Amino acid sequence: MSLSVEVEHHHVEVNGTALHYVEAGTGGSPILLVHGFPETWWAFRDLIPLLAAEHRVFAVDLRGFGDSGNEVGDYSSAASAEDLHQLIGSLGVGPVHVTGQDVAGATVFRLAVEHPEDVRSLVAIETGLPGFGVERLADVTSGGTWYIGVLAAEGVPELVLTGREREFLGEFVFPALTAVPGAVTEADVEEFVRTYSRDGGWRGATGLYRSMLREGDEIKALAESPGVAVPVLAVGAGGGSFTSTTMTRAVAGEVVSVSLDGVGHYAAMEAPEKLAEVLLEFTGRVDAAR
């Protein structure tokens, strides 16, 4: 594993678990990168150096993912949002630009709504929200994804996926959802397989997908009051408008929308330069307005 900028690895005890995160950069406003599925902080390996030239960058493994704690416990988006709140407090760097992708959507949305003092801006990358249509992704009769049901079912991920992590991640998920050939390397797959193969390695994903399927009313209520009070950027890929449509419906204020053409679902790995350009432009404008 090699990065073009050195990252420092840390663990911190927050909210009854141990979060692993990496840090790079020494100046500028702070950015917190929050991964989706089937990822860890490692998904941002090529994005971090590009952002660290102008920002202090943190990338976290959510509870149950990567090298963060995955003991038996609560793996809902509410618990993960509280983790991030306490992480930002322990780092003493708030408010931060929060960037979340995929199934981390509800987690970062909750953070922005419930702890606006922590958040300078909210960036949603290829993500939806419960209560605003993301549940349809679990409906296979309408073109949804079968593995969401697997991950959300009690005991089924361990039964079906344990011992098959490499086949599931390397031969199905990443090839099916990427558009840039070779963007996810064998070394990347090795790293993701390493952490998802831990005992309890599916707990983080299982918890967030279960949350996704039951918390729609709660997320809609949060969107209505108190709502999001910070600048919002919605980043979609491949010409899709799902992220933009979701955030526009969920946020009362202006939402800036960008689509990365020729890129699949995993934008940070497929097009780090394009994504960095978009993020730097957006965060620069937010910082200039403060």
Short mmCIF file of C-alpha atoms in Angstrom, two decimals:
data_model
loop_
_atom_site.label_atom_id
_atom_site.label_comp_id
_atom_site.label_asym_id
_atom_site.label_seq_id
_atom_site.Cartn_x
_atom_site.Cartn_y
_atom_site.Cartn_z
CA MET A 1 0.00 0.00 0.00
CA SER A 2 1.59 3.26 -1.04
CA LEU A 3 0.19 6.75 -1.16
CA SER A 4 1.74 9.79 -2.82
CA VAL A 5 1.34 11.66 0.46
CA GLU A 6 2.05 10.22 3.85
CA VAL A 7 -0.96 9.60 6.04
CA GLU A 8 -0.93 9.17 9.78
CA HIS A 9 -3.04 6.38 11.26
CA HIS A 10 -4.89 6.90 14.53
CA HIS A 11 -7.44 5.24 16.77
CA VAL A 12 -9.72 7.14 19.11
CA GLU A 13 -12.30 5.92 21.62
CA VAL A 14 -15.68 7.54 21.00
CA ASN A 15 -19.26 6.62 21.82
CA GLY A 16 -18.40 3.15 23.09
CA THR A 17 -16.24 2.07 20.15
CA ALA A 18 -12.78 2.63 18.67
CA LEU A 19 -12.66 4.54 15.40
CA HIS A 20 -9.72 4.23 13.05
CA TYR A 21 -8.96 7.25 10.90
CA VAL A 22 -6.13 8.64 8.82
CA GLU A 23 -4.92 12.21 8.59
CA ALA A 24 -2.95 14.18 6.00
CA GLY A 25 -2.22 17.81 5.29
CA THR A 26 -1.35 20.56 7.73
CA GLY A 27 -3.16 23.68 6.53
CA GLY A 28 -6.45 24.97 5.27
CA SER A 29 -9.96 24.14 6.40
CA PRO A 30 -10.58 20.53 7.51
CA ILE A 31 -12.32 17.93 5.34
CA LEU A 32 -13.77 14.70 6.73
CA LEU A 33 -14.20 11.90 4.18
CA VAL A 34 -16.78 9.21 4.98
CA HIS A 35 -16.84 6.04 2.87
CA GLY A 36 -19.72 3.89 1.67
CA PHE A 37 -20.03 0.18 0.88
CA PRO A 38 -18.14 -2.03 0.22
CA GLU A 39 -15.42 0.40 1.15
CA THR A 40 -13.29 1.73 4.00
CA TRP A 41 -11.16 4.88 4.31
CA TRP A 42 -8.96 3.24 1.66
CA ALA A 43 -11.44 4.22 -1.05
CA PHE A 44 -10.01 7.75 -0.74
CA ARG A 45 -6.39 6.68 -1.15
CA ASP A 46 -5.84 8.73 -4.34
CA LEU A 47 -8.15 11.59 -3.41
CA ILE A 48 -6.43 12.41 -0.11
CA PRO A 49 -3.16 13.74 -1.61
CA LEU A 50 -5.07 15.98 -4.01
CA LEU A 51 -7.09 17.53 -1.20
CA ALA A 52 -4.24 17.65 1.33
CA ALA A 53 -2.38 20.21 -0.80
CA GLU A 54 -4.98 22.77 0.33
CA HIS A 55 -6.76 21.21 3.30
CA ARG A 56 -6.26 19.22 6.44
CA VAL A 57 -7.87 15.90 5.51
CA PHE A 58 -9.32 13.15 7.67
CA ALA A 59 -10.73 9.86 6.36
CA VAL A 60 -12.50 7.60 8.82
CA ASP A 61 -13.50 3.97 9.02
CA LEU A 62 -17.08 3.99 10.27
CA ARG A 63 -17.89 1.71 13.19
CA GLY A 64 -17.90 -1.90 12.00
CA PHE A 65 -15.80 -1.11 8.93
CA GLY A 66 -12.10 -1.25 8.15
CA ASP A 67 -9.95 -1.19 11.27
CA SER A 68 -12.55 0.42 13.52
CA GLY A 69 -14.21 -1.49 16.32
CA ASN A 70 -16.80 -4.08 15.32
CA GLU A 71 -17.89 -5.64 18.59
CA VAL A 72 -21.55 -6.55 19.05
CA GLY A 73 -23.54 -3.33 19.32
CA ASP A 74 -25.52 -0.62 17.58
CA TYR A 75 -24.57 -0.05 13.93
CA SER A 76 -27.35 2.32 12.93
CA SER A 77 -26.79 5.58 11.10
CA ALA A 78 -27.71 7.38 14.34
CA ALA A 79 -24.88 5.67 16.21
CA SER A 80 -22.45 6.37 13.37
CA ALA A 81 -23.46 10.04 13.25
CA GLU A 82 -22.85 10.36 16.97
CA ASP A 83 -19.44 8.72 16.45
CA LEU A 84 -18.54 11.40 13.91
CA HIS A 85 -19.76 14.16 16.21
CA GLN A 86 -17.55 12.88 19.01
CA LEU A 87 -14.63 12.32 16.62
CA ILE A 88 -14.78 15.93 15.42
CA GLY A 89 -14.94 17.08 19.03
CA SER A 90 -11.95 14.98 20.05
CA LEU A 91 -9.93 16.30 17.12
CA GLY A 92 -10.83 19.87 17.93
CA VAL A 93 -11.05 20.80 14.25
CA GLY A 94 -14.72 21.63 13.74
CA PRO A 95 -16.51 22.78 11.78
CA VAL A 96 -15.44 20.50 8.93
CA HIS A 97 -16.43 20.00 5.32
CA VAL A 98 -18.19 16.61 5.52
CA THR A 99 -18.12 14.39 2.45
CA GLY A 100 -20.14 11.18 2.50
CA GLN A 101 -20.86 8.65 -0.20
CA ASP A 102 -23.19 5.74 -0.85
CA VAL A 103 -24.78 4.21 2.26
CA ALA A 104 -23.11 6.82 4.50
CA GLY A 105 -25.72 9.31 3.27
CA ALA A 106 -28.01 9.09 6.29
CA THR A 107 -25.05 9.24 8.67
CA VAL A 108 -23.62 12.48 7.30
CA PHE A 109 -27.09 13.97 6.82
CA ARG A 110 -27.87 13.32 10.47
CA LEU A 111 -24.57 14.90 11.49
CA ALA A 112 -25.29 18.05 9.48
CA VAL A 113 -28.82 18.38 10.86
CA GLU A 114 -28.21 17.41 14.48
CA HIS A 115 -24.79 19.03 14.92
CA PRO A 116 -24.59 22.03 12.60
CA GLU A 117 -21.77 23.42 14.72
CA ASP A 118 -19.62 20.55 13.43
CA VAL A 119 -20.25 21.09 9.74
CA ARG A 120 -19.06 23.78 7.28
CA SER A 121 -20.59 22.11 4.26
CA LEU A 122 -22.13 18.81 3.25
CA VAL A 123 -21.10 16.89 0.13
CA ALA A 124 -23.13 13.87 -0.96
CA ILE A 125 -21.46 11.60 -3.52
CA GLU A 126 -23.55 8.95 -5.28
CA THR A 127 -25.90 8.63 -2.35
CA GLY A 128 -29.57 8.72 -1.44
CA LEU A 129 -31.53 9.11 1.77
CA PRO A 130 -34.14 7.00 3.54
CA GLY A 131 -37.55 8.53 3.10
CA PHE A 132 -36.47 10.08 -0.20
CA GLY A 133 -36.39 7.01 -2.41
CA VAL A 134 -33.19 5.16 -1.54
CA GLU A 135 -35.28 2.24 -0.25
CA ARG A 136 -36.12 1.39 -3.86
CA LEU A 137 -32.56 0.18 -4.27
CA ALA A 138 -33.54 -2.86 -2.19
CA ASP A 139 -36.52 -3.70 -4.41
CA VAL A 140 -35.30 -6.27 -6.92
CA THR A 141 -38.67 -6.22 -8.70
CA SER A 142 -37.93 -2.63 -9.72
CA GLY A 143 -34.30 -3.09 -10.68
CA GLY A 144 -32.92 -2.89 -7.16
CA THR A 145 -29.83 -4.63 -5.84
CA TRP A 146 -30.16 -8.13 -4.39
CA TYR A 147 -27.30 -7.86 -1.92
CA ILE A 148 -28.97 -5.05 0.05
CA GLY A 149 -31.58 -7.56 1.17
CA VAL A 150 -28.85 -10.05 2.02
CA LEU A 151 -26.97 -7.49 4.10
CA ALA A 152 -30.10 -6.31 5.89
CA ALA A 153 -31.26 -9.80 6.91
CA GLU A 154 -30.26 -11.05 10.35
CA GLY A 155 -27.47 -13.64 10.11
CA VAL A 156 -27.61 -13.93 6.32
CA PRO A 157 -24.43 -11.97 5.43
CA GLU A 158 -22.37 -14.26 7.66
CA LEU A 159 -24.04 -17.32 6.12
CA VAL A 160 -23.73 -16.25 2.49
CA LEU A 161 -20.66 -13.99 2.28
CA THR A 162 -18.21 -15.21 4.93
CA GLY A 163 -15.35 -16.95 3.15
CA ARG A 164 -16.51 -15.51 -0.18
CA GLU A 165 -15.41 -11.92 0.39
CA ARG A 166 -12.97 -11.93 -2.53
CA GLU A 167 -15.48 -13.32 -4.99
CA PHE A 168 -18.23 -10.96 -3.86
CA LEU A 169 -16.14 -7.79 -3.84
CA GLY A 170 -13.57 -8.46 -6.55
CA GLU A 171 -15.66 -10.40 -9.04
CA PHE A 172 -19.09 -8.89 -8.56
CA VAL A 173 -19.59 -5.57 -6.75
CA PHE A 174 -16.72 -3.49 -8.06
CA PRO A 175 -16.86 -4.77 -11.66
CA ALA A 176 -20.64 -4.29 -11.73
CA LEU A 177 -20.64 -0.72 -10.44
CA THR A 178 -17.52 0.84 -11.97
CA ALA A 179 -17.18 2.40 -15.40
CA VAL A 180 -13.42 3.06 -15.50
CA PRO A 181 -11.46 -0.11 -16.30
CA GLY A 182 -8.72 -0.88 -13.80
CA ALA A 183 -9.74 1.86 -11.39
CA VAL A 184 -10.16 -0.68 -8.59
CA THR A 185 -6.89 -2.58 -8.53
CA GLU A 186 -6.06 -6.00 -7.16
CA ALA A 187 -4.29 -4.26 -4.28
CA ASP A 188 -7.49 -2.36 -3.52
CA VAL A 189 -9.52 -5.56 -3.50
CA GLU A 190 -6.94 -7.16 -1.20
CA GLU A 191 -7.29 -4.30 1.28
CA PHE A 192 -11.07 -4.37 1.29
CA VAL A 193 -11.11 -8.18 1.60
CA ARG A 194 -8.69 -7.98 4.54
CA THR A 195 -11.09 -5.93 6.63
CA TYR A 196 -14.40 -7.43 5.55
CA SER A 197 -12.94 -10.85 6.37
CA ARG A 198 -12.54 -10.00 10.05
CA ASP A 199 -14.78 -11.70 12.58
CA GLY A 200 -17.89 -9.54 12.52
CA GLY A 201 -16.61 -7.88 9.38
CA TRP A 202 -20.10 -7.34 7.95
CA ARG A 203 -21.57 -5.64 11.03
CA GLY A 204 -21.04 -2.09 9.84
CA ALA A 205 -22.67 -2.68 6.47
CA THR A 206 -25.47 -4.75 7.96
CA GLY A 207 -26.29 -2.01 10.45
CA LEU A 208 -26.39 0.80 7.91
CA TYR A 209 -28.52 -1.13 5.43
CA ARG A 210 -30.97 -2.12 8.15
CA SER A 211 -31.16 1.54 9.14
CA MET A 212 -31.76 2.53 5.55
CA LEU A 213 -34.83 0.32 5.32
CA ARG A 214 -36.51 1.52 8.53
CA GLU A 215 -35.60 5.15 9.21
CA GLY A 216 -37.34 6.92 6.34
CA ASP A 217 -39.90 8.72 8.50
CA GLU A 218 -37.20 9.90 10.91
CA ILE A 219 -34.93 11.25 8.18
CA LYS A 220 -37.87 13.05 6.53
CA ALA A 221 -38.76 14.63 9.87
CA LEU A 222 -35.16 15.79 10.38
CA ALA A 223 -35.14 17.24 6.87
CA GLU A 224 -38.23 19.29 7.68
CA SER A 225 -37.08 20.46 11.10
CA PRO A 226 -34.47 21.58 11.88
CA GLY A 227 -33.23 20.76 8.38
CA VAL A 228 -29.81 21.31 6.83
CA ALA A 229 -28.42 24.81 7.35
CA VAL A 230 -25.06 24.50 5.55
CA PRO A 231 -24.09 24.66 1.87
CA VAL A 232 -24.72 21.36 0.05
CA LEU A 233 -23.05 19.80 -2.98
CA ALA A 234 -24.55 16.75 -4.72
CA VAL A 235 -22.12 14.75 -6.87
CA GLY A 236 -23.53 12.16 -9.24
CA ALA A 237 -21.75 9.98 -11.76
CA GLY A 238 -22.45 8.62 -15.20
CA GLY A 239 -25.08 11.24 -15.90
CA GLY A 240 -27.33 9.96 -13.11
CA SER A 241 -29.47 12.49 -11.23
CA PHE A 242 -30.45 10.39 -8.20
CA THR A 243 -28.13 12.18 -5.75
CA SER A 244 -29.08 15.63 -7.00
CA THR A 245 -32.81 14.86 -6.95
CA THR A 246 -32.57 13.40 -3.45
CA MET A 247 -30.66 16.28 -1.92
CA THR A 248 -32.81 18.90 -3.64
CA ARG A 249 -35.90 17.33 -2.10
CA ALA A 250 -34.31 16.91 1.33
CA VAL A 251 -32.66 20.32 1.65
CA ALA A 252 -34.66 23.55 1.80
CA GLY A 253 -31.73 25.73 0.70
CA GLU A 254 -29.72 25.77 -2.50
CA VAL A 255 -28.05 22.54 -3.60
CA VAL A 256 -25.16 22.72 -6.05
CA SER A 257 -25.22 19.70 -8.36
CA VAL A 258 -22.38 18.22 -10.42
CA SER A 259 -22.30 15.10 -12.59
CA LEU A 260 -19.03 13.32 -13.38
CA ASP A 261 -19.40 11.90 -16.88
CA GLY A 262 -17.83 8.58 -17.73
CA VAL A 263 -17.53 7.61 -14.08
CA GLY A 264 -19.30 4.82 -12.23
CA HIS A 265 -20.54 4.57 -8.66
CA TYR A 266 -17.12 4.70 -6.95
CA ALA A 267 -16.09 8.19 -7.99
CA ALA A 268 -13.26 8.61 -5.49
CA MET A 269 -11.46 5.59 -6.91
CA GLU A 270 -12.48 5.98 -10.54
CA ALA A 271 -11.88 9.70 -11.02
CA PRO A 272 -9.99 11.19 -8.05
CA GLU A 273 -8.70 14.13 -10.09
CA LYS A 274 -12.16 15.10 -11.35
CA LEU A 275 -13.65 14.68 -7.91
CA ALA A 276 -10.87 16.67 -6.25
CA GLU A 277 -11.38 19.53 -8.68
CA VAL A 278 -15.08 19.66 -7.84
CA LEU A 279 -14.50 19.43 -4.09
CA LEU A 280 -11.75 22.05 -4.03
CA GLU A 281 -13.85 24.50 -6.01
CA PHE A 282 -16.88 24.01 -3.77
CA THR A 283 -15.06 24.10 -0.44
CA GLY A 284 -13.05 27.11 -1.60
CA ARG A 285 -16.24 29.05 -2.30
CA VAL A 286 -17.73 28.03 1.05
CA ASP A 287 -14.60 29.09 2.93
CA ALA A 288 -14.42 32.40 1.07
CA ALA A 289 -18.00 33.18 2.07
CA ARG A 290 -17.44 32.54 5.77
#
